[in-house]
Amino acid sequence: ETGVTQTPRHLVMGMTNKKSLKCEQHLGHNAMYWYKQSAKKPLELMFVYSLEERVENNSVPSRFSPECPNSSHLFLHLHTLQPEDSALYLCASSQVSGGYNEQFFGPGTRLTVL
Amino acid sequence: QKEVEQNSGPLSVPEGAIASLNCTYSDRGSQSFFWYRQYSGKSPELIMFIYSNGDKEDGRFTAQLNKASQYVSLLIRDSQPSDSATYLCAVIWISNFGNEKLTFGTGTRLTIIP
């Protein structure tokens, strides 16, 4: 596997379900990100992990819970979601260094909440 | 909240013509500027970055930055149908906590007409 991978690629869940999204980066980067992409809205940054420490969460609802066990893996745990949470969830990684921050994106998980 | 503004389009350009995409940003202290391309159903991929005022050329792509006017643009020469995609402008700025933050615009949908 190369680059940034995400599983699953598609997920349909009910509002009472609990599920997790997984992201893995094979680039040796020191930062990982979760973004939400909804139709006609900018990419919304949800969480940032730098050197495995969460440095930003942008007031995301508590029904989204991130986990970063090491520099290569990132999870997004989902529980009691709402239909408006349906979106494309993108994971990205980067090597942060002095203002240059090229983010490499995974293919995304298309989430539908019924 | 730092903002990045783009015309959502759609922008239609004849094949072989120059496509011009514009982006303005609100934070005068922004340091680095990126253009990502996102094909329908795919994740964003970086195509250009620019730090300094002026023009930066890479093949058919030219990024232009004017920090005084707070805008950055992307020119695509000799447009090809394969250039049809959504182009996302992204800007790095430093938060009050000293963290680098990457903020995306909503994207401009470009269609190249054969």
Short mmCIF file of C-alpha atoms in Angstrom, two decimals:
data_model
loop_
_atom_site.label_atom_id
_atom_site.label_comp_id
_atom_site.label_asym_id
_atom_site.label_seq_id
_atom_site.Cartn_x
_atom_site.Cartn_y
_atom_site.Cartn_z
CA GLU A 1 0.00 0.00 0.00
CA THR A 2 1.22 3.48 -0.76
CA GLY A 3 0.13 6.99 0.18
CA VAL A 4 -2.90 7.39 2.39
CA THR A 5 -5.51 4.65 2.62
CA GLN A 6 -8.96 4.78 4.18
CA THR A 7 -11.47 2.10 5.08
CA PRO A 8 -14.27 1.59 4.54
CA ARG A 9 -14.85 3.47 1.30
CA HIS A 10 -18.60 3.55 1.82
CA LEU A 11 -20.61 3.30 5.03
CA VAL A 12 -24.32 3.41 5.69
CA MET A 13 -25.37 3.54 9.31
CA GLY A 14 -28.40 4.24 11.43
CA MET A 15 -28.48 6.98 14.02
CA THR A 16 -28.07 4.51 16.87
CA ASN A 17 -25.11 2.63 15.42
CA LYS A 18 -21.47 2.86 16.43
CA LYS A 19 -18.85 2.61 13.72
CA SER A 20 -15.24 3.59 13.13
CA LEU A 21 -13.38 5.00 10.16
CA LYS A 22 -9.75 4.03 9.69
CA CYS A 23 -6.92 5.89 8.02
CA GLU A 24 -3.34 4.77 7.48
CA GLN A 25 -0.48 6.75 5.97
CA HIS A 26 2.63 5.14 4.49
CA LEU A 27 4.55 8.37 3.89
CA GLY A 28 6.40 8.82 7.17
CA HIS A 29 4.57 12.08 7.88
CA ASN A 30 4.29 13.70 11.31
CA ALA A 31 0.73 15.04 11.11
CA MET A 32 -2.66 13.57 10.25
CA TYR A 33 -6.03 15.21 9.71
CA TRP A 34 -9.73 14.46 9.48
CA TYR A 35 -11.83 16.61 7.15
CA LYS A 36 -15.53 16.63 6.38
CA GLN A 37 -16.62 17.50 2.85
CA SER A 38 -20.28 18.32 2.30
CA ALA A 39 -21.87 19.49 -0.92
CA LYS A 40 -21.27 23.19 -1.68
CA LYS A 41 -19.26 23.75 1.50
CA PRO A 42 -15.52 24.15 1.98
CA LEU A 43 -13.51 21.29 3.30
CA GLU A 44 -14.04 21.47 7.05
CA LEU A 45 -11.10 20.58 9.24
CA MET A 46 -12.28 18.39 12.12
CA PHE A 47 -9.15 17.19 13.89
CA VAL A 48 -5.41 17.54 13.63
CA TYR A 49 -2.85 15.27 15.20
CA SER A 50 0.75 16.39 15.16
CA LEU A 51 3.34 14.01 16.55
CA GLU A 52 0.40 11.92 17.84
CA GLU A 53 -0.92 14.76 20.02
CA ARG A 54 -4.24 16.37 19.17
CA VAL A 55 -3.65 20.06 18.58
CA GLU A 56 -6.92 21.22 17.08
CA ASN A 57 -10.51 20.01 17.12
CA ASN A 58 -12.47 22.98 15.82
CA SER A 59 -15.47 22.45 18.08
CA VAL A 60 -16.60 19.22 16.46
CA PRO A 61 -19.61 17.55 18.16
CA SER A 62 -18.72 14.89 20.70
CA ARG A 63 -20.45 12.21 18.62
CA PHE A 64 -17.20 12.25 16.61
CA SER A 65 -14.25 10.91 18.57
CA PRO A 66 -10.75 10.69 17.06
CA GLU A 67 -7.98 8.34 18.06
CA CYS A 68 -4.36 8.38 16.93
CA PRO A 69 -2.49 5.39 18.40
CA ASN A 70 0.71 6.11 16.43
CA SER A 71 2.00 8.39 13.70
CA SER A 72 0.73 6.13 10.91
CA HIS A 73 -2.82 5.41 12.02
CA LEU A 74 -5.83 7.59 12.65
CA PHE A 75 -9.36 6.58 13.57
CA LEU A 76 -12.65 8.43 13.72
CA HIS A 77 -15.17 6.77 16.04
CA LEU A 78 -18.79 7.56 15.28
CA HIS A 79 -21.81 7.18 17.54
CA THR A 80 -25.40 8.44 17.53
CA LEU A 81 -24.86 10.43 14.36
CA GLN A 82 -27.44 12.65 12.71
CA PRO A 83 -28.55 12.66 9.04
CA GLU A 84 -26.73 15.98 8.55
CA ASP A 85 -23.49 14.16 9.30
CA SER A 86 -23.78 12.41 5.94
CA ALA A 87 -20.76 13.54 3.94
CA LEU A 88 -17.42 12.51 2.53
CA TYR A 89 -14.86 12.12 5.30
CA LEU A 90 -11.31 12.64 4.15
CA CYS A 91 -8.13 11.76 5.95
CA ALA A 92 -4.90 13.55 5.09
CA SER A 93 -1.30 13.51 6.23
CA SER A 94 1.58 15.92 5.90
CA GLN A 95 5.11 16.60 7.02
CA VAL A 96 4.76 19.91 8.79
CA SER A 97 7.86 22.09 8.47
CA GLY A 98 8.02 25.85 8.56
CA GLY A 99 5.05 26.98 6.53
CA TYR A 100 5.09 24.27 3.88
CA ASN A 101 2.27 21.87 4.48
CA GLU A 102 1.41 19.77 1.46
CA GLN A 103 -1.39 17.52 2.56
CA PHE A 104 -1.83 14.14 0.91
CA PHE A 105 -5.41 12.97 0.97
CA GLY A 106 -6.85 9.50 1.19
CA PRO A 107 -9.71 8.42 -1.08
CA GLY A 108 -12.31 9.23 1.55
CA THR A 109 -15.20 7.41 3.20
CA ARG A 110 -18.65 8.25 1.87
CA LEU A 111 -20.88 8.17 4.95
CA THR A 112 -24.65 8.04 4.82
CA VAL A 113 -26.62 8.33 8.05
CA LEU A 114 -30.19 7.11 7.83
CA GLN B 1 -12.56 32.84 11.44
CA LYS B 2 -10.14 33.10 8.55
CA GLU B 3 -11.83 32.95 5.17
CA VAL B 4 -10.87 31.86 1.71
CA GLU B 5 -13.26 32.92 -1.04
CA GLN B 6 -13.67 31.43 -4.47
CA ASN B 7 -16.26 31.77 -7.18
CA SER B 8 -18.04 28.42 -7.13
CA GLY B 9 -18.67 28.48 -10.88
CA PRO B 10 -19.26 26.55 -12.96
CA LEU B 11 -16.63 28.11 -15.17
CA SER B 12 -16.77 26.93 -18.78
CA VAL B 13 -13.75 27.39 -21.03
CA PRO B 14 -13.24 26.20 -24.62
CA GLU B 15 -10.54 23.62 -25.18
CA GLY B 16 -7.21 25.27 -25.93
CA ALA B 17 -8.11 28.54 -24.19
CA ILE B 18 -6.74 29.91 -20.91
CA ALA B 19 -8.72 29.12 -17.76
CA SER B 20 -8.36 31.68 -14.98
CA LEU B 21 -9.30 30.78 -11.41
CA ASN B 22 -9.28 33.34 -8.61
CA CYS B 23 -9.12 33.20 -4.84
CA THR B 24 -9.10 35.85 -2.12
CA TYR B 25 -8.19 35.39 1.53
CA SER B 26 -8.89 37.36 4.66
CA ASP B 27 -5.76 36.90 6.78
CA ARG B 28 -3.03 39.34 5.81
CA GLY B 29 -0.49 37.24 7.69
CA SER B 30 -1.04 34.15 5.53
CA GLN B 31 2.20 32.60 4.40
CA SER B 32 1.65 29.82 1.93
CA PHE B 33 -0.89 29.22 -0.79
CA PHE B 34 -1.92 26.02 -2.49
CA TRP B 35 -4.07 24.95 -5.38
CA TYR B 36 -5.64 21.50 -5.21
CA ARG B 37 -7.52 19.76 -8.00
CA GLN B 38 -10.41 17.44 -7.16
CA TYR B 39 -12.00 15.24 -9.78
CA SER B 40 -15.58 14.20 -9.19
CA GLY B 41 -15.71 11.37 -6.68
CA LYS B 42 -11.99 11.61 -5.93
CA SER B 43 -9.92 13.22 -3.20
CA PRO B 44 -8.01 16.49 -3.65
CA GLU B 45 -4.48 16.43 -5.07
CA LEU B 46 -1.95 19.25 -4.91
CA ILE B 47 -1.03 20.82 -8.24
CA MET B 48 0.69 24.11 -7.27
CA PHE B 49 1.98 25.99 -4.26
CA ILE B 50 3.37 29.50 -4.02
CA TYR B 51 4.99 31.55 -1.24
CA SER B 52 6.27 34.72 -2.86
CA ASN B 53 4.62 37.57 -4.69
CA GLY B 54 4.61 37.19 -8.44
CA ASP B 55 4.20 34.29 -10.79
CA LYS B 56 5.21 30.66 -10.52
CA GLU B 57 5.02 28.46 -13.59
CA ASP B 58 4.84 24.68 -13.81
CA GLY B 59 4.06 23.32 -17.24
CA ARG B 60 0.66 24.58 -18.33
CA PHE B 61 -0.09 25.92 -14.85
CA THR B 62 0.84 29.37 -13.51
CA ALA B 63 0.09 30.49 -9.98
CA GLN B 64 0.00 34.22 -9.29
CA LEU B 65 0.20 35.75 -5.83
CA ASN B 66 -0.47 39.34 -4.80
CA LYS B 67 -0.18 39.67 -1.03
CA ALA B 68 -1.00 43.39 -1.01
CA SER B 69 -4.37 42.67 -2.62
CA GLN B 70 -4.74 39.33 -0.84
CA TYR B 71 -5.48 37.26 -3.86
CA VAL B 72 -4.01 34.25 -5.51
CA SER B 73 -4.92 32.95 -8.95
CA LEU B 74 -4.32 29.90 -11.09
CA LEU B 75 -3.99 30.07 -14.87
CA ILE B 76 -4.27 26.95 -16.99
CA ARG B 77 -2.97 27.41 -20.52
CA ASP B 78 -4.03 25.27 -23.47
CA SER B 79 -6.94 23.87 -21.45
CA GLN B 80 -7.70 20.20 -21.98
CA PRO B 81 -10.89 18.25 -21.24
CA SER B 82 -8.89 16.39 -18.58
CA ASP B 83 -8.57 19.69 -16.70
CA SER B 84 -12.31 19.58 -15.96
CA ALA B 85 -12.47 19.34 -12.17
CA THR B 86 -13.06 21.40 -9.04
CA TYR B 87 -10.09 23.55 -8.06
CA LEU B 88 -9.63 24.26 -4.36
CA CYS B 89 -7.63 27.19 -3.08
CA ALA B 90 -6.00 26.66 0.31
CA VAL B 91 -4.14 29.09 2.55
CA ILE B 92 -1.85 28.50 5.51
CA TRP B 93 -1.96 30.88 8.44
CA ILE B 94 -0.62 30.70 11.96
CA SER B 95 -3.11 30.49 14.83
CA ASN B 96 -2.78 32.32 18.14
CA PHE B 97 -1.32 29.11 19.55
CA GLY B 98 1.41 29.03 16.93
CA ASN B 99 -0.13 26.16 14.95
CA GLU B 100 -0.20 26.10 11.17
CA LYS B 101 -3.76 26.00 9.90
CA LEU B 102 -4.75 25.18 6.35
CA THR B 103 -8.08 26.71 5.32
CA PHE B 104 -9.79 25.72 2.07
CA GLY B 105 -12.13 27.67 -0.18
CA THR B 106 -15.34 26.13 -1.48
CA GLY B 107 -13.71 25.39 -4.82
CA THR B 108 -14.41 26.46 -8.41
CA ARG B 109 -15.88 23.90 -10.76
CA LEU B 110 -14.15 24.13 -14.14
CA THR B 111 -15.50 22.55 -17.32
CA ILE B 112 -13.42 22.47 -20.49
CA ILE B 113 -15.62 22.32 -23.56
CA PRO B 114 -14.20 20.25 -26.46
#
